[in-house]
mmCIF file of C-alpha atoms in Angstrom:
data_model
loop_
_atom_site.group_PDB
_atom_site.id
_atom_site.type_symbol
_atom_site.label_atom_id
_atom_site.label_comp_id
_atom_site.label_asym_id
_atom_site.label_seq_id
_atom_site.Cartn_x
_atom_site.Cartn_y
_atom_site.Cartn_z
ATOM 1 C CA MET A 1 -17.191 -5.914 -40.388
ATOM 2 C CA ASP A 2 -14.037 -4.896 -42.286
ATOM 3 C CA ARG A 3 -11.909 -1.862 -41.508
ATOM 4 C CA LEU A 4 -11.161 -0.071 -44.792
ATOM 5 C CA ASP A 5 -7.811 1.207 -45.988
ATOM 6 C CA ASN A 6 -8.669 3.789 -48.636
ATOM 7 C CA THR A 7 -6.818 5.470 -51.491
ATOM 8 C CA VAL A 8 -6.506 9.254 -51.706
ATOM 9 C CA ARG A 9 -6.491 10.546 -55.281
ATOM 10 C CA PRO A 10 -4.086 13.474 -55.946
ATOM 11 C CA TYR A 11 -6.052 15.374 -58.618
ATOM 12 C CA ALA A 12 -4.687 18.842 -59.357
ATOM 13 C CA TRP A 13 -7.809 20.635 -58.072
ATOM 14 C CA GLY A 14 -7.578 19.011 -54.650
ATOM 15 C CA SER A 15 -6.930 20.884 -51.417
ATOM 16 C CA THR A 16 -3.467 20.386 -49.945
ATOM 17 C CA THR A 17 -4.753 20.636 -46.365
ATOM 18 C CA ALA A 18 -8.438 19.621 -45.951
ATOM 19 C CA ILE A 19 -8.118 15.815 -45.998
ATOM 20 C CA PRO A 20 -4.901 15.784 -43.914
ATOM 21 C CA LYS A 21 -6.636 18.021 -41.339
ATOM 22 C CA LEU A 22 -9.630 15.675 -41.209
ATOM 23 C CA LEU A 23 -7.339 12.650 -40.767
ATOM 24 C CA GLY A 24 -5.106 14.426 -38.252
ATOM 25 C CA VAL A 25 -1.920 13.963 -40.298
ATOM 26 C CA GLU A 26 0.689 16.349 -41.657
ATOM 27 C CA PRO A 27 0.058 17.676 -45.189
ATOM 28 C CA SER A 28 2.415 16.350 -47.851
ATOM 29 C CA GLY A 29 2.308 19.585 -49.844
ATOM 30 C CA GLU A 30 0.619 17.758 -52.727
ATOM 31 C CA PRO A 31 -3.092 18.100 -53.590
ATOM 32 C CA GLN A 32 -5.309 15.470 -51.965
ATOM 33 C CA ALA A 33 -8.628 15.613 -53.790
ATOM 34 C CA GLU A 34 -10.699 12.516 -53.077
ATOM 35 C CA MET A 35 -10.587 9.543 -50.729
ATOM 36 C CA TRP A 36 -12.471 6.611 -52.244
ATOM 37 C CA MET A 37 -14.418 4.082 -50.184
ATOM 38 C CA GLY A 38 -15.906 1.166 -52.052
ATOM 39 C CA ALA A 39 -15.250 -1.396 -54.749
ATOM 40 C CA HIS A 40 -14.481 0.776 -57.755
ATOM 41 C CA PRO A 41 -11.825 -1.071 -59.812
ATOM 42 C CA GLY A 42 -9.849 2.160 -60.223
ATOM 43 C CA ALA A 43 -9.023 2.359 -56.499
ATOM 44 C CA PRO A 44 -10.826 -0.289 -54.421
ATOM 45 C CA SER A 45 -10.714 -0.108 -50.654
ATOM 46 C CA ARG A 46 -8.430 -2.653 -49.023
ATOM 47 C CA THR A 47 -9.400 -4.970 -46.160
ATOM 48 C CA ALA A 48 -7.672 -7.731 -44.197
ATOM 49 C CA ARG A 49 -9.427 -10.155 -46.581
ATOM 50 C CA GLY A 50 -8.128 -8.486 -49.766
ATOM 51 C CA THR A 51 -9.489 -5.601 -51.808
ATOM 52 C CA LEU A 52 -13.206 -4.978 -51.494
ATOM 53 C CA VAL A 53 -13.544 -5.975 -55.164
ATOM 54 C CA GLU A 54 -11.969 -9.354 -54.384
ATOM 55 C CA VAL A 55 -14.048 -9.825 -51.242
ATOM 56 C CA ILE A 56 -17.315 -9.199 -53.102
ATOM 57 C CA GLU A 57 -16.353 -11.252 -56.164
ATOM 58 C CA ALA A 58 -15.578 -14.240 -53.922
ATOM 59 C CA ALA A 59 -19.104 -14.323 -52.409
ATOM 60 C CA PRO A 60 -21.435 -11.623 -53.763
ATOM 61 C CA GLU A 61 -24.636 -12.931 -52.141
ATOM 62 C CA ARG A 62 -22.904 -13.253 -48.784
ATOM 63 C CA GLU A 63 -21.398 -9.742 -48.885
ATOM 64 C CA LEU A 64 -24.163 -7.812 -50.653
ATOM 65 C CA GLY A 65 -27.281 -9.816 -49.835
ATOM 66 C CA ASP A 66 -29.548 -11.693 -52.245
ATOM 67 C CA LYS A 67 -31.875 -8.750 -52.856
ATOM 68 C CA ALA A 68 -29.065 -6.319 -53.738
ATOM 69 C CA VAL A 69 -27.472 -8.845 -56.104
ATOM 70 C CA ALA A 70 -30.824 -9.513 -57.771
ATOM 71 C CA LYS A 71 -31.429 -5.794 -58.286
ATOM 72 C CA PHE A 72 -27.958 -4.440 -59.098
ATOM 73 C CA GLY A 73 -25.850 -7.473 -59.993
ATOM 74 C CA PRO A 74 -22.834 -8.883 -58.124
ATOM 75 C CA ARG A 75 -21.160 -5.554 -57.410
ATOM 76 C CA LEU A 76 -21.367 -2.745 -54.893
ATOM 77 C CA PRO A 77 -23.551 -0.214 -56.757
ATOM 78 C CA PHE A 78 -22.234 2.936 -55.056
ATOM 79 C CA LEU A 79 -18.939 4.704 -54.439
ATOM 80 C CA LEU A 80 -18.486 6.817 -51.292
ATOM 81 C CA LYS A 81 -15.892 9.598 -51.197
ATOM 82 C CA ILE A 82 -14.503 12.377 -49.103
ATOM 83 C CA LEU A 83 -14.029 15.222 -51.583
ATOM 84 C CA ALA A 84 -11.755 18.206 -50.897
ATOM 85 C CA ALA A 85 -11.904 20.928 -53.535
ATOM 86 C CA GLY A 86 -9.168 23.545 -53.330
ATOM 87 C CA ALA A 87 -9.904 24.780 -56.861
ATOM 88 C CA PRO A 88 -12.924 24.456 -59.177
ATOM 89 C CA LEU A 89 -13.593 21.061 -60.732
ATOM 90 C CA SER A 90 -14.552 20.811 -64.395
ATOM 91 C CA LEU A 91 -17.995 21.994 -65.433
ATOM 92 C CA GLN A 92 -19.739 18.712 -66.222
ATOM 93 C CA VAL A 93 -22.908 16.724 -66.726
ATOM 94 C CA HIS A 94 -23.782 13.032 -66.411
ATOM 95 C CA PRO A 95 -25.993 10.885 -68.696
ATOM 96 C CA ASN A 96 -29.103 9.020 -67.648
ATOM 97 C CA LEU A 97 -29.055 5.208 -67.684
ATOM 98 C CA GLU A 98 -30.449 4.850 -71.212
ATOM 99 C CA GLN A 99 -28.027 7.446 -72.610
ATOM 100 C CA ALA A 100 -25.108 5.744 -70.862
ATOM 101 C CA LYS A 101 -26.014 2.339 -72.290
ATOM 102 C CA GLU A 102 -26.404 3.792 -75.802
ATOM 103 C CA GLY A 103 -23.208 5.837 -75.617
ATOM 104 C CA TYR A 104 -21.141 2.978 -74.228
ATOM 105 C CA ALA A 105 -22.415 0.516 -76.843
ATOM 106 C CA ASP A 106 -21.733 3.018 -79.646
ATOM 107 C CA GLU A 107 -18.146 3.675 -78.558
ATOM 108 C CA GLU A 108 -17.565 -0.059 -78.124
ATOM 109 C CA ARG A 109 -18.831 -0.672 -81.691
ATOM 110 C CA ARG A 110 -16.488 2.029 -82.972
ATOM 111 C CA GLY A 111 -13.557 0.422 -81.198
ATOM 112 C CA ILE A 112 -12.595 3.449 -79.111
ATOM 113 C CA PRO A 113 -10.275 2.276 -76.317
ATOM 114 C CA VAL A 114 -11.783 2.760 -72.850
ATOM 115 C CA ASP A 115 -8.724 4.764 -71.783
ATOM 116 C CA ALA A 116 -8.692 6.986 -74.911
ATOM 117 C CA PRO A 117 -8.698 10.698 -73.957
ATOM 118 C CA HIS A 118 -11.627 11.380 -76.315
ATOM 119 C CA ARG A 119 -13.771 8.534 -74.961
ATOM 120 C CA ASN A 120 -16.967 9.747 -73.244
ATOM 121 C CA TYR A 121 -18.439 6.536 -71.812
ATOM 122 C CA LYS A 122 -16.238 4.330 -69.636
ATOM 123 C CA ASP A 123 -19.161 2.083 -68.657
ATOM 124 C CA ALA A 124 -22.871 1.553 -69.309
ATOM 125 C CA ASN A 125 -24.110 3.055 -66.055
ATOM 126 C CA HIS A 126 -25.548 6.409 -65.012
ATOM 127 C CA LYS A 127 -23.857 8.577 -62.376
ATOM 128 C CA PRO A 128 -26.325 10.400 -60.132
ATOM 129 C CA GLU A 129 -24.523 11.847 -57.114
ATOM 130 C CA LEU A 130 -25.059 13.557 -53.781
ATOM 131 C CA ILE A 131 -22.620 15.922 -52.050
ATOM 132 C CA CYS A 132 -23.033 16.692 -48.342
ATOM 133 C CA ALA A 133 -20.973 19.567 -46.941
ATOM 134 C CA LEU A 134 -18.633 19.013 -43.997
ATOM 135 C CA THR A 135 -17.415 22.625 -44.219
ATOM 136 C CA GLU A 136 -18.884 25.614 -46.008
ATOM 137 C CA PHE A 137 -19.006 24.351 -49.604
ATOM 138 C CA ASP A 138 -19.393 26.295 -52.864
ATOM 139 C CA GLY A 139 -20.707 24.867 -56.102
ATOM 140 C CA LEU A 140 -22.608 25.494 -59.306
ATOM 141 C CA CYS A 141 -25.790 23.514 -59.934
ATOM 142 C CA GLY A 142 -28.348 23.761 -62.738
ATOM 143 C CA PHE A 143 -29.237 26.631 -65.046
ATOM 144 C CA ARG A 144 -30.349 30.025 -63.789
ATOM 145 C CA ASP A 145 -33.462 31.611 -65.190
ATOM 146 C CA PRO A 146 -32.281 32.966 -68.582
ATOM 147 C CA LEU A 147 -33.265 36.531 -67.706
ATOM 148 C CA ARG A 148 -31.218 36.388 -64.485
ATOM 149 C CA ALA A 149 -28.284 34.996 -66.424
ATOM 150 C CA ALA A 150 -28.691 37.797 -68.974
ATOM 151 C CA ASP A 151 -28.614 40.415 -66.211
ATOM 152 C CA LEU A 152 -25.457 38.875 -64.732
ATOM 153 C CA LEU A 153 -23.668 38.909 -68.099
ATOM 154 C CA ALA A 154 -24.906 42.391 -68.994
ATOM 155 C CA GLY A 155 -23.634 43.750 -65.673
ATOM 156 C CA LEU A 156 -20.059 43.015 -66.721
ATOM 157 C CA GLY A 157 -20.187 45.676 -69.415
ATOM 158 C CA VAL A 158 -18.247 43.523 -71.913
ATOM 159 C CA ASP A 159 -19.343 44.303 -75.477
ATOM 160 C CA THR A 160 -18.624 40.826 -76.847
ATOM 161 C CA LEU A 161 -21.076 39.314 -74.348
ATOM 162 C CA LYS A 162 -23.983 41.357 -75.719
ATOM 163 C CA PRO A 163 -24.989 38.731 -78.340
ATOM 164 C CA TYR A 164 -25.398 36.175 -75.535
ATOM 165 C CA VAL A 165 -27.449 38.648 -73.503
ATOM 166 C CA ASP A 166 -29.698 39.266 -76.517
ATOM 167 C CA LEU A 167 -30.145 35.516 -77.112
ATOM 168 C CA LEU A 168 -31.152 34.978 -73.501
ATOM 169 C CA HIS A 169 -33.848 37.634 -73.892
ATOM 170 C CA ALA A 170 -35.070 36.642 -77.346
ATOM 171 C CA HIS A 171 -36.008 32.967 -77.101
ATOM 172 C CA PRO A 172 -38.073 30.577 -74.984
ATOM 173 C CA GLU A 173 -36.144 29.307 -71.987
ATOM 174 C CA GLU A 174 -34.782 25.996 -73.312
ATOM 175 C CA ALA A 175 -33.903 27.391 -76.743
ATOM 176 C CA ALA A 176 -32.174 30.386 -75.169
ATOM 177 C CA LEU A 177 -29.995 28.301 -72.873
ATOM 178 C CA ARG A 178 -29.161 25.799 -75.616
ATOM 179 C CA GLU A 179 -28.211 28.502 -78.130
ATOM 180 C CA VAL A 180 -26.053 30.419 -75.680
ATOM 181 C CA LEU A 181 -24.173 27.382 -74.379
ATOM 182 C CA THR A 182 -23.623 26.197 -77.953
ATOM 183 C CA ALA A 183 -22.343 29.634 -78.979
ATOM 184 C CA ILE A 184 -19.950 29.797 -76.020
ATOM 185 C CA LEU A 185 -18.466 26.352 -76.656
ATOM 186 C CA THR A 186 -18.102 26.789 -80.422
ATOM 187 C CA ALA A 187 -16.808 30.379 -80.479
ATOM 188 C CA ASP A 188 -13.456 31.229 -82.045
ATOM 189 C CA PRO A 189 -10.925 30.262 -79.325
ATOM 190 C CA GLU A 190 -8.871 33.460 -79.556
ATOM 191 C CA GLU A 191 -11.939 35.706 -79.483
ATOM 192 C CA MET A 192 -13.305 33.744 -76.525
ATOM 193 C CA ARG A 193 -10.012 34.100 -74.633
ATOM 194 C CA ARG A 194 -10.227 37.878 -75.020
ATOM 195 C CA THR A 195 -13.863 37.860 -73.879
ATOM 196 C CA VAL A 196 -13.084 35.730 -70.827
ATOM 197 C CA THR A 197 -10.137 37.950 -69.907
ATOM 198 C CA ALA A 198 -12.313 41.071 -70.073
ATOM 199 C CA ALA A 199 -15.091 39.343 -68.107
ATOM 200 C CA ALA A 200 -12.635 38.165 -65.449
ATOM 201 C CA THR A 201 -11.298 41.694 -64.982
ATOM 202 C CA ALA A 202 -14.850 42.994 -64.555
ATOM 203 C CA CYS A 203 -15.719 40.199 -62.093
ATOM 204 C CA THR A 204 -12.712 41.060 -59.951
ATOM 205 C CA ARG A 205 -13.609 44.758 -59.980
ATOM 206 C CA LEU A 206 -17.294 44.234 -59.183
ATOM 207 C CA GLY A 207 -17.006 41.523 -56.514
ATOM 208 C CA GLY A 208 -20.186 40.461 -54.727
ATOM 209 C CA ALA A 209 -22.178 38.063 -56.894
ATOM 210 C CA TYR A 210 -19.305 38.059 -59.391
ATOM 211 C CA GLU A 211 -16.679 36.920 -56.882
ATOM 212 C CA PRO A 212 -17.052 33.151 -57.556
ATOM 213 C CA TYR A 213 -16.505 33.722 -61.278
ATOM 214 C CA ALA A 214 -13.421 35.839 -60.671
ATOM 215 C CA ASP A 215 -11.976 32.913 -58.718
ATOM 216 C CA ILE A 216 -12.927 30.436 -61.472
ATOM 217 C CA ALA A 217 -11.227 32.659 -64.066
ATOM 218 C CA HIS A 218 -8.121 32.862 -61.880
ATOM 219 C CA HIS A 219 -7.799 29.082 -62.026
ATOM 220 C CA TYR A 220 -8.864 28.705 -65.680
ATOM 221 C CA PRO A 221 -7.775 31.877 -67.535
ATOM 222 C CA GLY A 222 -9.310 32.188 -70.976
ATOM 223 C CA ASP A 223 -11.469 29.068 -70.598
ATOM 224 C CA PRO A 224 -14.954 29.356 -72.190
ATOM 225 C CA GLY A 225 -16.280 27.496 -69.153
ATOM 226 C CA VAL A 226 -15.908 30.749 -67.198
ATOM 227 C CA ILE A 227 -18.742 32.269 -69.242
ATOM 228 C CA ALA A 228 -20.726 29.022 -69.267
ATOM 229 C CA ALA A 229 -20.474 28.937 -65.459
ATOM 230 C CA MET A 230 -22.320 32.248 -65.274
ATOM 231 C CA LEU A 231 -25.376 30.554 -66.744
ATOM 232 C CA LEU A 232 -25.596 28.357 -63.628
ATOM 233 C CA ASN A 233 -26.857 28.831 -60.084
ATOM 234 C CA HIS A 234 -24.164 29.522 -57.524
ATOM 235 C CA VAL A 235 -24.822 27.586 -54.298
ATOM 236 C CA ARG A 236 -23.144 27.882 -50.898
ATOM 237 C CA LEU A 237 -23.852 24.911 -48.625
ATOM 238 C CA GLN A 238 -23.484 25.052 -44.870
ATOM 239 C CA PRO A 239 -22.208 21.972 -43.007
ATOM 240 C CA GLY A 240 -24.846 19.245 -43.102
ATOM 241 C CA GLU A 241 -26.583 20.611 -46.216
ATOM 242 C CA ALA A 242 -26.447 18.673 -49.462
ATOM 243 C CA LEU A 243 -27.074 18.793 -53.213
ATOM 244 C CA PHE A 244 -28.450 15.983 -55.359
ATOM 245 C CA LEU A 245 -27.219 16.015 -58.961
ATOM 246 C CA GLY A 246 -29.304 13.948 -61.341
ATOM 247 C CA ALA A 247 -28.796 13.227 -65.027
ATOM 248 C CA GLY A 248 -28.490 16.169 -67.392
ATOM 249 C CA ILE A 249 -27.826 18.804 -64.705
ATOM 250 C CA PRO A 250 -24.685 20.862 -65.402
ATOM 251 C CA HIS A 251 -22.629 21.392 -62.263
ATOM 252 C CA ALA A 252 -19.210 22.025 -60.771
ATOM 253 C CA TYR A 253 -17.791 21.963 -57.269
ATOM 254 C CA LEU A 254 -15.743 25.064 -56.460
ATOM 255 C CA ASN A 255 -14.383 24.879 -52.931
ATOM 256 C CA GLY A 256 -14.854 22.992 -49.685
ATOM 257 C CA LEU A 257 -14.866 19.583 -47.989
ATOM 258 C CA GLY A 258 -17.743 17.145 -48.293
ATOM 259 C CA VAL A 259 -18.955 13.560 -48.279
ATOM 260 C CA GLU A 260 -19.957 12.482 -51.789
ATOM 261 C CA ILE A 261 -21.826 9.368 -52.854
ATOM 262 C CA MET A 262 -22.607 8.296 -56.400
ATOM 263 C CA ALA A 263 -23.615 5.386 -58.554
ATOM 264 C CA ASN A 264 -20.519 3.365 -59.444
ATOM 265 C CA SER A 265 -19.708 4.996 -62.802
ATOM 266 C CA ASP A 266 -17.054 7.119 -64.529
ATOM 267 C CA ASN A 267 -19.292 8.698 -67.175
ATOM 268 C CA VAL A 268 -18.670 12.460 -67.417
ATOM 269 C CA LEU A 269 -19.387 14.912 -70.266
ATOM 270 C CA ARG A 270 -17.371 18.086 -69.732
ATOM 271 C CA CYS A 271 -18.490 21.620 -70.590
ATOM 272 C CA GLY A 272 -15.320 23.520 -69.682
ATOM 273 C CA LEU A 273 -12.898 24.449 -66.894
ATOM 274 C CA THR A 274 -10.678 21.593 -67.987
ATOM 275 C CA PRO A 275 -7.839 20.765 -70.381
ATOM 276 C CA LYS A 276 -9.606 17.440 -71.080
ATOM 277 C CA HIS A 277 -11.725 16.555 -74.108
ATOM 278 C CA VAL A 278 -15.009 18.446 -74.574
ATOM 279 C CA ASP A 279 -17.361 16.671 -76.997
ATOM 280 C CA VAL A 280 -19.758 19.507 -77.773
ATOM 281 C CA PRO A 281 -22.341 17.570 -79.882
ATOM 282 C CA GLU A 282 -22.612 14.747 -77.338
ATOM 283 C CA LEU A 283 -22.688 17.220 -74.472
ATOM 284 C CA LEU A 284 -25.600 19.091 -76.046
ATOM 285 C CA ARG A 285 -27.463 15.791 -76.444
ATOM 286 C CA ILE A 286 -27.109 15.014 -72.743
ATOM 287 C CA VAL A 287 -27.677 18.405 -71.069
ATOM 288 C CA GLY A 288 -31.163 19.220 -69.856
ATOM 289 C CA PHE A 289 -31.796 22.868 -70.774
ATOM 290 C CA GLU A 290 -34.351 23.710 -68.107
ATOM 291 C CA ALA A 291 -33.773 26.431 -65.549
ATOM 292 C CA SER A 292 -34.118 25.024 -62.045
ATOM 293 C CA ASP A 293 -33.709 25.775 -58.387
ATOM 294 C CA PRO A 294 -30.658 23.884 -57.088
ATOM 295 C CA GLY A 295 -32.771 22.410 -54.293
ATOM 296 C CA ILE A 296 -30.608 22.333 -51.177
ATOM 297 C CA LEU A 297 -31.272 19.142 -49.190
ATOM 298 C CA ARG A 298 -31.410 18.984 -45.427
ATOM 299 C CA PRO A 299 -31.612 15.611 -43.690
ATOM 300 C CA GLU A 300 -34.901 14.256 -42.434
ATOM 301 C CA ALA A 301 -34.598 12.884 -38.886
ATOM 302 C CA SER A 302 -36.185 9.605 -37.820
ATOM 303 C CA PRO A 303 -37.045 8.631 -34.208
ATOM 304 C CA ASP A 304 -33.933 6.445 -33.874
ATOM 305 C CA GLY A 305 -31.623 9.385 -34.618
ATOM 306 C CA GLU A 306 -30.900 8.577 -38.240
ATOM 307 C CA GLU A 307 -30.883 11.676 -40.493
ATOM 308 C CA VAL A 308 -31.599 10.682 -44.103
ATOM 309 C CA TYR A 309 -30.783 12.593 -47.293
ATOM 310 C CA GLU A 310 -33.732 11.622 -49.473
ATOM 311 C CA THR A 311 -33.054 11.126 -53.212
ATOM 312 C CA PRO A 312 -34.925 9.350 -56.053
ATOM 313 C CA ILE A 313 -32.052 6.867 -56.511
ATOM 314 C CA ASP A 314 -31.920 3.224 -55.394
ATOM 315 C CA GLU A 315 -28.188 2.634 -56.007
ATOM 316 C CA PHE A 316 -27.343 4.633 -52.916
ATOM 317 C CA ARG A 317 -28.859 5.918 -49.707
ATOM 318 C CA LEU A 318 -26.883 8.330 -47.516
ATOM 319 C CA SER A 319 -27.688 9.162 -43.913
ATOM 320 C CA ARG A 320 -25.862 10.266 -40.802
ATOM 321 C CA TYR A 321 -25.945 9.821 -37.049
ATOM 322 C CA VAL A 322 -24.815 12.670 -34.824
ATOM 323 C CA LEU A 323 -23.968 10.943 -31.542
ATOM 324 C CA PRO A 324 -23.964 13.219 -28.476
ATOM 325 C CA GLU A 325 -22.338 12.341 -25.186
ATOM 326 C CA GLY A 326 -24.403 10.120 -22.939
ATOM 327 C CA THR A 327 -26.342 8.249 -25.631
ATOM 328 C CA GLY A 328 -26.285 4.478 -25.902
ATOM 329 C CA ALA A 329 -25.392 2.302 -28.835
ATOM 330 C CA HIS A 330 -27.349 2.438 -32.109
ATOM 331 C CA ASP A 331 -28.141 -0.805 -33.909
ATOM 332 C CA LEU A 332 -27.497 -0.211 -37.638
ATOM 333 C CA THR A 333 -27.902 -3.832 -38.784
ATOM 334 C CA LEU A 334 -29.388 -4.083 -42.294
ATOM 335 C CA GLY A 335 -29.989 -6.734 -44.927
ATOM 336 C CA THR A 336 -28.000 -4.636 -47.415
ATOM 337 C CA PRO A 337 -24.270 -3.804 -47.617
ATOM 338 C CA GLN A 338 -23.081 -0.713 -45.730
ATOM 339 C CA ILE A 339 -20.088 1.552 -45.447
ATOM 340 C CA LEU A 340 -19.871 3.500 -42.183
ATOM 341 C CA LEU A 341 -17.682 6.600 -42.185
ATOM 342 C CA CYS A 342 -16.717 8.674 -39.148
ATOM 343 C CA THR A 343 -16.284 12.382 -39.900
ATOM 344 C CA ALA A 344 -16.017 13.821 -36.373
ATOM 345 C CA GLY A 345 -15.282 12.680 -32.833
ATOM 346 C CA SER A 346 -14.488 9.117 -31.830
ATOM 347 C CA VAL A 347 -16.942 6.289 -32.416
ATOM 348 C CA LYS A 348 -16.937 2.534 -32.123
ATOM 349 C CA ALA A 349 -18.395 0.441 -34.960
ATOM 350 C CA GLY A 350 -18.505 -3.165 -33.849
ATOM 351 C CA GLU A 351 -14.998 -3.815 -32.567
ATOM 352 C CA CYS A 352 -13.445 -1.041 -34.698
ATOM 353 C CA GLU A 353 -12.526 2.280 -33.130
ATOM 354 C CA LEU A 354 -13.002 4.998 -35.756
ATOM 355 C CA GLY A 355 -11.683 8.554 -35.847
ATOM 356 C CA PRO A 356 -12.406 11.216 -38.486
ATOM 357 C CA GLY A 357 -11.911 9.894 -42.020
ATOM 358 C CA GLN A 358 -11.905 6.212 -40.976
ATOM 359 C CA SER A 359 -14.460 3.719 -42.267
ATOM 360 C CA VAL A 360 -15.673 0.123 -42.255
ATOM 361 C CA PHE A 361 -17.548 -2.157 -44.662
ATOM 362 C CA VAL A 362 -20.452 -4.102 -43.159
ATOM 363 C CA PRO A 363 -21.643 -7.126 -45.180
ATOM 364 C CA ALA A 364 -25.403 -7.540 -45.592
ATOM 365 C CA GLY A 365 -27.022 -8.934 -42.467
ATOM 366 C CA ASP A 366 -23.966 -8.587 -40.248
ATOM 367 C CA ARG A 367 -24.553 -6.945 -36.895
ATOM 368 C CA ALA A 368 -23.598 -3.274 -36.965
ATOM 369 C CA GLU A 369 -23.680 -1.309 -33.735
ATOM 370 C CA VAL A 370 -22.208 2.186 -33.279
ATOM 371 C CA SER A 371 -21.553 4.138 -30.121
ATOM 372 C CA GLY A 372 -19.387 6.980 -28.871
ATOM 373 C CA VAL A 373 -19.407 10.737 -29.435
ATOM 374 C CA GLY A 374 -19.154 11.975 -33.001
ATOM 375 C CA THR A 375 -20.708 11.854 -36.468
ATOM 376 C CA VAL A 376 -21.117 8.717 -38.578
ATOM 377 C CA PHE A 377 -22.296 8.663 -42.185
ATOM 378 C CA ARG A 378 -24.007 5.506 -43.391
ATOM 379 C CA ALA A 379 -23.989 4.539 -47.080
ATOM 380 C CA THR A 380 -26.157 1.671 -48.318
ATOM 381 C CA VAL A 381 -28.640 0.780 -51.091
ATOM 382 C CA ILE A 382 -32.419 0.551 -51.432
ATOM 383 C CA VAL A 383 -33.802 -2.852 -52.443
#
């Protein structure tokens, strides 16, 4: 079992206080957006044996187990994070595995550098993800019913939004959503800035259901993503609730602290709320234009106290143990690799004492026993 020393990424949208509060340290005044736990080459966790990338590369079958290596290759297939949003993240969507392989191969053939700002595919993998709230957590997830989206836009009383309202009423669901998103992202930039400004003013005045979009517009004035965001479901998670985000589902995190797990990939197609590259044709190829319920997940408890967040993905499996006072040790030994993360209280994992925000890597087959009073998240794979 290896105690992990993890990197905190200072993205501009990060909260300045949430991660320091969790860790019990003084804020630096700078945004602290994500703490990464895993073997992503961009910021691998560090152990006494070297980085987790180096540890796994030295003996993949020993660290990951034969079955995981056979299924996913000699790498840890998931990345675990603590995510602290102090401002909205970009409106985005992720490709499925086939789309990622095709897109990556195409950009490789065209000789686009992996670090080029207009590159869409950094790897050939998909990026399904799960976010579990540690605090109240706001996000956008999946398209609203077009008629509900039309009502929301119409309620702003902005004349230049009327064509979008009419489109949402005039077509079948998928065609309506596709046409409106396309129109928003390809509109004249100056005209769109004026429309967004008028919409933001109306959102601020109206409040209520419009409040999240007023806040988005405050952070991204004039951005067409403000209007695109109104096509999506607004979701407010309570602590312990989660969202699963599969391929093709447009989404954005707005505010709050959570535990996030994802397949080990960097592939993101952006729709707005960002100064970064937006590839509209490729985005429209990837987005699934079906209205959907965001589907809030609540963990399913097993007799041994494990609470599992069920998803259709094998690259990761997230669960948690809420350990009350007076309970004995839990045996978490598995034949697959694990990362154990404490988010509350004080727990003991093996010989490691863990407080909030501290974590360990458990190689496949190694004994893993946890005890104490607190909450432990367990990240592993399905083989």
